Amino acid sequence: MINSIVAQLARQSWAVKPDFLPATLSSQLASEAESCYQSGRLRPAGTGQGPEREVRSEIRGDGIYWLDTQDATPAQTDYLERMEILRLAINRELQLGLFDLEAHFARYPAGAFYKKHLDVFRADERRTLSVICYLNENWQTEDGGQLRLYPENEHTVDVLPRGGTLACFISAGLYHEVLPATRPRLSVTGWFRRR
Ligand code: OGA
Ligand code: MN
């Protein structure tokens, strides 16, 4: 499982692994993300950082909730522990110097999208590897919501946001976008950062 992710990252700037999260964990995280939404705890996602931060729904339309290790549920702790195992394996094999993780739930309402972008801020280059775990049960191609990757000198790659699938890519090097979906789209999105 982790070996295959590491092997993909050794030869290209991205990796996709279906069934990375067990179905029980994916559905528990999905219900926690959905209850954050229901209770008004999601905030509109922005672009930029610090004084450059802006909320612009013509660029991205998701709502987010930052995970906090201090006050994580058992399912969130399980997710964070899996991320830690992945971080250590990637560091061991690829020497990316990944130091920590920041992660949030993201919920895109039907019709929302995130235009083509890179995951680094102008004044903060710590984000190194973007890691997204999708939480959507019974997602079909017709539901849309693909993550579209634009690797340099390669064909674009579309990833369906199916429950349990992990997608990761080099934050500063790979342009990507989120296509609109016909139903709400849930994920837990993280960034492994360098110091
Ligand atoms: C992001 C992002 C992709 C996705 O949050 O920066 O690109 O598939 N998300 O949710
Ligand atoms: Mn992104």
PDB file of C-alpha atoms and ligand atoms in Angstrom:
ATOM      1  CA  MET A   1       0.000   0.000   0.000  1.00  0.00           C
ATOM      2  CA  ILE A   2       2.499   2.614   1.198  1.00  0.00           C
ATOM      3  CA  ASN A   3       5.193   1.021  -0.966  1.00  0.00           C
ATOM      4  CA  SER A   4       3.117   1.652  -4.038  1.00  0.00           C
ATOM      5  CA  ILE A   5       2.637   5.314  -3.111  1.00  0.00           C
ATOM      6  CA  VAL A   6       6.361   5.733  -2.532  1.00  0.00           C
ATOM      7  CA  ALA A   7       7.156   3.957  -5.825  1.00  0.00           C
ATOM      8  CA  GLN A   8       4.804   6.225  -7.770  1.00  0.00           C
ATOM      9  CA  LEU A   9       6.341   9.327  -6.152  1.00  0.00           C
ATOM     10  CA  ALA A  10       9.832   8.088  -6.957  1.00  0.00           C
ATOM     11  CA  ARG A  11       9.066   8.174 -10.689  1.00  0.00           C
ATOM     12  CA  GLN A  12       6.574  11.038 -11.026  1.00  0.00           C
ATOM     13  CA  SER A  13       5.253  14.051  -9.138  1.00  0.00           C
ATOM     14  CA  TRP A  14       2.000  12.428  -8.060  1.00  0.00           C
ATOM     15  CA  ALA A  15       0.442   9.201  -6.724  1.00  0.00           C
ATOM     16  CA  VAL A  16      -3.071   7.794  -6.434  1.00  0.00           C
ATOM     17  CA  LYS A  17      -4.069   4.891  -4.191  1.00  0.00           C
ATOM     18  CA  PRO A  18      -7.664   3.606  -4.082  1.00  0.00           C
ATOM     19  CA  ASP A  19      -8.798   2.103  -0.747  1.00  0.00           C
ATOM     20  CA  PHE A  20      -6.026   3.791   1.219  1.00  0.00           C
ATOM     21  CA  LEU A  21      -8.468   4.415   4.084  1.00  0.00           C
ATOM     22  CA  PRO A  22     -10.653   1.531   5.275  1.00  0.00           C
ATOM     23  CA  ALA A  23     -14.339   2.052   4.420  1.00  0.00           C
ATOM     24  CA  THR A  24     -15.321   2.292   8.100  1.00  0.00           C
ATOM     25  CA  LEU A  25     -12.829   5.094   8.717  1.00  0.00           C
ATOM     26  CA  SER A  26     -13.771   6.945   5.536  1.00  0.00           C
ATOM     27  CA  SER A  27     -17.462   6.866   6.424  1.00  0.00           C
ATOM     28  CA  GLN A  28     -16.847   7.939  10.025  1.00  0.00           C
ATOM     29  CA  LEU A  29     -14.746  10.897   8.837  1.00  0.00           C
ATOM     30  CA  ALA A  30     -17.441  11.730   6.280  1.00  0.00           C
ATOM     31  CA  SER A  31     -20.101  11.932   8.971  1.00  0.00           C
ATOM     32  CA  GLU A  32     -17.850  14.121  11.122  1.00  0.00           C
ATOM     33  CA  ALA A  33     -17.178  16.462   8.184  1.00  0.00           C
ATOM     34  CA  GLU A  34     -20.880  16.583   7.406  1.00  0.00           C
ATOM     35  CA  SER A  35     -21.736  17.372  11.024  1.00  0.00           C
ATOM     36  CA  CYS A  36     -19.189  20.228  10.984  1.00  0.00           C
ATOM     37  CA  TYR A  37     -21.142  21.566   8.047  1.00  0.00           C
ATOM     38  CA  GLN A  38     -24.562  21.014   9.684  1.00  0.00           C
ATOM     39  CA  SER A  39     -23.472  22.771  12.874  1.00  0.00           C
ATOM     40  CA  GLY A  40     -22.011  25.758  11.031  1.00  0.00           C
ATOM     41  CA  ARG A  41     -18.382  24.994  11.916  1.00  0.00           C
ATOM     42  CA  LEU A  42     -17.098  25.095   8.319  1.00  0.00           C
ATOM     43  CA  ARG A  43     -15.676  28.382   7.194  1.00  0.00           C
ATOM     44  CA  PRO A  44     -15.379  29.533   3.596  1.00  0.00           C
ATOM     45  CA  ALA A  45     -11.993  28.518   2.213  1.00  0.00           C
ATOM     46  CA  GLY A  46      -9.729  31.337   1.091  1.00  0.00           C
ATOM     47  CA  THR A  47      -6.827  31.818  -1.250  1.00  0.00           C
ATOM     48  CA  GLY A  48      -3.504  33.313  -0.160  1.00  0.00           C
ATOM     49  CA  GLN A  49      -2.123  33.589   3.345  1.00  0.00           C
ATOM     50  CA  GLY A  50      -2.030  36.310   5.987  1.00  0.00           C
ATOM     51  CA  PRO A  51      -2.844  39.750   4.566  1.00  0.00           C
ATOM     52  CA  GLU A  52      -3.137  38.203   1.097  1.00  0.00           C
ATOM     53  CA  ARG A  53      -5.977  35.917   2.163  1.00  0.00           C
ATOM     54  CA  GLU A  54      -9.218  36.404   0.225  1.00  0.00           C
ATOM     55  CA  VAL A  55     -12.468  34.453  -0.074  1.00  0.00           C
ATOM     56  CA  ARG A  56     -13.364  34.305  -3.754  1.00  0.00           C
ATOM     57  CA  SER A  57     -16.065  31.847  -4.751  1.00  0.00           C
ATOM     58  CA  GLU A  58     -15.196  32.362  -8.425  1.00  0.00           C
ATOM     59  CA  ILE A  59     -11.873  30.623  -7.599  1.00  0.00           C
ATOM     60  CA  ARG A  60     -12.838  28.118  -4.912  1.00  0.00           C
ATOM     61  CA  GLY A  61     -16.168  27.292  -3.276  1.00  0.00           C
ATOM     62  CA  ASP A  62     -15.449  24.809  -0.503  1.00  0.00           C
ATOM     63  CA  GLY A  63     -15.932  25.122   3.242  1.00  0.00           C
ATOM     64  CA  ILE A  64     -13.166  23.895   5.551  1.00  0.00           C
ATOM     65  CA  TYR A  65     -12.538  22.810   9.121  1.00  0.00           C
ATOM     66  CA  TRP A  66      -8.926  22.563  10.362  1.00  0.00           C
ATOM     67  CA  LEU A  67      -8.133  19.402  12.325  1.00  0.00           C
ATOM     68  CA  ASP A  68      -6.545  19.967  15.700  1.00  0.00           C
ATOM     69  CA  THR A  69      -4.423  17.155  17.143  1.00  0.00           C
ATOM     70  CA  GLN A  70      -5.294  18.295  20.685  1.00  0.00           C
ATOM     71  CA  ASP A  71      -8.977  17.890  20.171  1.00  0.00           C
ATOM     72  CA  ALA A  72      -9.211  15.175  17.515  1.00  0.00           C
ATOM     73  CA  THR A  73     -11.912  12.493  17.569  1.00  0.00           C
ATOM     74  CA  PRO A  74     -10.777   8.827  17.519  1.00  0.00           C
ATOM     75  CA  ALA A  75     -11.351   8.710  13.742  1.00  0.00           C
ATOM     76  CA  GLN A  76      -9.346  11.891  13.208  1.00  0.00           C
ATOM     77  CA  THR A  77      -6.538  10.480  15.364  1.00  0.00           C
ATOM     78  CA  ASP A  78      -6.619   7.282  13.286  1.00  0.00           C
ATOM     79  CA  TYR A  79      -6.303   9.394  10.116  1.00  0.00           C
ATOM     80  CA  LEU A  80      -3.449  11.441  11.622  1.00  0.00           C
ATOM     81  CA  GLU A  81      -1.592   8.258  12.655  1.00  0.00           C
ATOM     82  CA  ARG A  82      -1.873   6.862   9.135  1.00  0.00           C
ATOM     83  CA  MET A  83      -0.512  10.136   7.782  1.00  0.00           C
ATOM     84  CA  GLU A  84       2.420   9.910  10.187  1.00  0.00           C
ATOM     85  CA  ILE A  85       3.280   6.406   8.947  1.00  0.00           C
ATOM     86  CA  LEU A  86       3.115   7.695   5.372  1.00  0.00           C
ATOM     87  CA  ARG A  87       5.276  10.731   6.231  1.00  0.00           C
ATOM     88  CA  LEU A  88       7.993   8.571   7.773  1.00  0.00           C
ATOM     89  CA  ALA A  89       7.990   6.107   4.855  1.00  0.00           C
ATOM     90  CA  ILE A  90       8.270   8.896   2.298  1.00  0.00           C
ATOM     91  CA  ASN A  91      11.079  10.570   4.215  1.00  0.00           C
ATOM     92  CA  ARG A  92      12.938   7.282   4.520  1.00  0.00           C
ATOM     93  CA  GLU A  93      12.721   6.470   0.814  1.00  0.00           C
ATOM     94  CA  LEU A  94      12.649   9.855  -0.896  1.00  0.00           C
ATOM     95  CA  GLN A  95      14.366  12.277   1.501  1.00  0.00           C
ATOM     96  CA  LEU A  96      11.754  14.986   1.055  1.00  0.00           C
ATOM     97  CA  GLY A  97      12.353  16.255   4.596  1.00  0.00           C
ATOM     98  CA  LEU A  98       8.639  16.264   5.466  1.00  0.00           C
ATOM     99  CA  PHE A  99       8.374  17.710   8.968  1.00  0.00           C
ATOM    100  CA  ASP A 100       4.720  18.116   9.915  1.00  0.00           C
ATOM    101  CA  LEU A 101       1.170  17.981   8.612  1.00  0.00           C
ATOM    102  CA  GLU A 102      -1.606  20.552   8.464  1.00  0.00           C
ATOM    103  CA  ALA A 103      -4.991  19.139   7.487  1.00  0.00           C
ATOM    104  CA  HIS A 104      -8.604  20.168   7.121  1.00  0.00           C
ATOM    105  CA  PHE A 105     -11.945  18.710   6.155  1.00  0.00           C
ATOM    106  CA  ALA A 106     -13.223  20.210   2.930  1.00  0.00           C
ATOM    107  CA  ARG A 107     -16.802  20.179   1.728  1.00  0.00           C
ATOM    108  CA  TYR A 108     -17.647  21.386  -1.755  1.00  0.00           C
ATOM    109  CA  PRO A 109     -21.385  22.003  -2.188  1.00  0.00           C
ATOM    110  CA  ALA A 110     -22.887  20.766  -5.475  1.00  0.00           C
ATOM    111  CA  GLY A 111     -21.641  23.029  -8.269  1.00  0.00           C
ATOM    112  CA  ALA A 112     -18.571  24.296  -6.380  1.00  0.00           C
ATOM    113  CA  PHE A 113     -15.062  23.961  -7.813  1.00  0.00           C
ATOM    114  CA  TYR A 114     -11.476  25.081  -7.315  1.00  0.00           C
ATOM    115  CA  LYS A 115      -9.810  26.594 -10.364  1.00  0.00           C
ATOM    116  CA  LYS A 116      -6.382  25.451 -11.565  1.00  0.00           C
ATOM    117  CA  HIS A 117      -3.692  26.360  -9.014  1.00  0.00           C
ATOM    118  CA  LEU A 118      -0.547  25.354  -7.124  1.00  0.00           C
ATOM    119  CA  ASP A 119      -0.603  24.692  -3.359  1.00  0.00           C
ATOM    120  CA  VAL A 120       2.141  27.070  -2.229  1.00  0.00           C
ATOM    121  CA  PHE A 121       1.826  30.553  -0.821  1.00  0.00           C
ATOM    122  CA  ARG A 122       3.917  33.427  -2.101  1.00  0.00           C
ATOM    123  CA  ALA A 123       5.677  34.041   1.213  1.00  0.00           C
ATOM    124  CA  ASP A 124       5.668  30.530   2.682  1.00  0.00           C
ATOM    125  CA  GLU A 125       7.178  27.632   0.807  1.00  0.00           C
ATOM    126  CA  ARG A 126       6.867  24.998   3.504  1.00  0.00           C
ATOM    127  CA  ARG A 127       4.073  23.024   1.846  1.00  0.00           C
ATOM    128  CA  THR A 128       5.855  20.161   0.121  1.00  0.00           C
ATOM    129  CA  LEU A 129       3.482  17.280  -0.496  1.00  0.00           C
ATOM    130  CA  SER A 130      -0.306  17.697  -0.798  1.00  0.00           C
ATOM    131  CA  VAL A 131      -2.253  14.643   0.422  1.00  0.00           C
ATOM    132  CA  ILE A 132      -5.983  14.301  -0.104  1.00  0.00           C
ATOM    133  CA  CYS A 133      -8.195  11.486   1.180  1.00  0.00           C
ATOM    134  CA  TYR A 134     -11.684  11.370  -0.280  1.00  0.00           C
ATOM    135  CA  LEU A 135     -14.700  10.482   1.823  1.00  0.00           C
ATOM    136  CA  ASN A 136     -17.565  10.022  -0.651  1.00  0.00           C
ATOM    137  CA  GLU A 137     -19.510   6.784  -0.685  1.00  0.00           C
ATOM    138  CA  ASN A 138     -20.873   5.444  -3.993  1.00  0.00           C
ATOM    139  CA  TRP A 139     -19.314   8.160  -6.103  1.00  0.00           C
ATOM    140  CA  GLN A 140     -19.898   7.636  -9.854  1.00  0.00           C
ATOM    141  CA  THR A 141     -18.166   9.212 -12.850  1.00  0.00           C
ATOM    142  CA  GLU A 142     -21.409  11.080 -13.657  1.00  0.00           C
ATOM    143  CA  ASP A 143     -21.187  12.782 -10.245  1.00  0.00           C
ATOM    144  CA  GLY A 144     -18.153  14.770 -11.492  1.00  0.00           C
ATOM    145  CA  GLY A 145     -15.954  16.425  -8.878  1.00  0.00           C
ATOM    146  CA  GLN A 146     -12.747  14.998 -10.333  1.00  0.00           C
ATOM    147  CA  LEU A 147      -9.384  16.193  -9.142  1.00  0.00           C
ATOM    148  CA  ARG A 148      -7.619  17.030 -12.410  1.00  0.00           C
ATOM    149  CA  LEU A 149      -3.828  16.896 -12.300  1.00  0.00           C
ATOM    150  CA  TYR A 150      -1.640  18.596 -14.904  1.00  0.00           C
ATOM    151  CA  PRO A 151       1.748  16.883 -14.716  1.00  0.00           C
ATOM    152  CA  GLU A 152       4.411  18.546 -16.856  1.00  0.00           C
ATOM    153  CA  ASN A 153       4.987  16.767 -20.177  1.00  0.00           C
ATOM    154  CA  GLU A 154       2.307  14.174 -19.400  1.00  0.00           C
ATOM    155  CA  HIS A 155      -1.376  13.727 -20.056  1.00  0.00           C
ATOM    156  CA  THR A 156      -3.768  15.195 -17.527  1.00  0.00           C
ATOM    157  CA  VAL A 157      -4.954  12.729 -14.896  1.00  0.00           C
ATOM    158  CA  ASP A 158      -8.488  12.731 -13.463  1.00  0.00           C
ATOM    159  CA  VAL A 159      -9.085  11.257 -10.011  1.00  0.00           C
ATOM    160  CA  LEU A 160     -12.614  10.451  -8.848  1.00  0.00           C
ATOM    161  CA  PRO A 161     -13.157  11.480  -5.203  1.00  0.00           C
ATOM    162  CA  ARG A 162     -14.234   7.995  -4.126  1.00  0.00           C
ATOM    163  CA  GLY A 163     -14.325   7.148  -0.424  1.00  0.00           C
ATOM    164  CA  GLY A 164     -10.927   5.835   0.719  1.00  0.00           C
ATOM    165  CA  THR A 165      -8.925   7.015  -2.306  1.00  0.00           C
ATOM    166  CA  LEU A 166      -5.717   8.909  -1.568  1.00  0.00           C
ATOM    167  CA  ALA A 167      -4.197  11.366  -4.030  1.00  0.00           C
ATOM    168  CA  CYS A 168      -0.904  13.120  -3.355  1.00  0.00           C
ATOM    169  CA  PHE A 169       1.404  15.354  -5.351  1.00  0.00           C
ATOM    170  CA  ILE A 170       4.273  17.802  -5.065  1.00  0.00           C
ATOM    171  CA  SER A 171       2.638  20.997  -3.761  1.00  0.00           C
ATOM    172  CA  ALA A 172       4.812  23.518  -5.580  1.00  0.00           C
ATOM    173  CA  GLY A 173       5.250  21.638  -8.829  1.00  0.00           C
ATOM    174  CA  LEU A 174       1.933  20.307  -9.972  1.00  0.00           C
ATOM    175  CA  TYR A 175      -0.975  22.378 -11.211  1.00  0.00           C
ATOM    176  CA  HIS A 176      -4.382  20.889 -10.395  1.00  0.00           C
ATOM    177  CA  GLU A 177      -8.042  21.798 -10.147  1.00  0.00           C
ATOM    178  CA  VAL A 178     -11.314  20.491  -8.738  1.00  0.00           C
ATOM    179  CA  LEU A 179     -14.139  20.097 -11.238  1.00  0.00           C
ATOM    180  CA  PRO A 180     -17.716  20.840 -10.170  1.00  0.00           C
ATOM    181  CA  ALA A 181     -19.789  17.942  -8.872  1.00  0.00           C
ATOM    182  CA  THR A 182     -23.503  17.234  -8.893  1.00  0.00           C
ATOM    183  CA  ARG A 183     -23.515  16.412  -5.157  1.00  0.00           C
ATOM    184  CA  PRO A 184     -21.628  17.596  -2.080  1.00  0.00           C
ATOM    185  CA  ARG A 185     -18.011  16.419  -2.143  1.00  0.00           C
ATOM    186  CA  LEU A 186     -16.083  15.614   1.044  1.00  0.00           C
ATOM    187  CA  SER A 187     -12.389  15.123   1.700  1.00  0.00           C
ATOM    188  CA  VAL A 188      -9.711  15.500   4.274  1.00  0.00           C
ATOM    189  CA  THR A 189      -6.929  17.489   2.680  1.00  0.00           C
ATOM    190  CA  GLY A 190      -3.476  17.818   4.155  1.00  0.00           C
ATOM    191  CA  TRP A 191      -0.056  19.212   3.423  1.00  0.00           C
ATOM    192  CA  PHE A 192       3.178  17.747   4.628  1.00  0.00           C
ATOM    193  CA  ARG A 193       5.459  20.686   5.270  1.00  0.00           C
ATOM    194  CA  ARG A 194       9.165  21.184   5.465  1.00  0.00           C
ATOM    195  CA  ARG A 195      10.609  23.161   8.314  1.00  0.00           C
TER     196      ARG A 195
HETATM  197  C1  OGA B   1      -6.848  22.117  -2.374  1.00  0.00           C
HETATM  198  C2  OGA B   1      -7.149  21.187  -3.489  1.00  0.00           C
HETATM  199  C3  OGA B   1      -8.120  19.141  -4.295  1.00  0.00           C
HETATM  200  C4  OGA B   1      -9.256  18.200  -4.037  1.00  0.00           C
HETATM  201  O1  OGA B   1      -7.561  22.089  -1.350  1.00  0.00           O
HETATM  202  O2  OGA B   1      -5.880  22.885  -2.505  1.00  0.00           O
HETATM  203  O3  OGA B   1      -6.587  21.377  -4.546  1.00  0.00           O
HETATM  204  O4  OGA B   1      -9.358  17.213  -4.788  1.00  0.00           O
HETATM  205  N1  OGA B   1      -7.998  20.148  -3.306  1.00  0.00           N
HETATM  206  O5  OGA B   1     -10.030  18.416  -3.113  1.00  0.00           O
HETATM  207 MN    MN B   2      -4.814  22.509  -4.268  1.00  0.00          MN
END
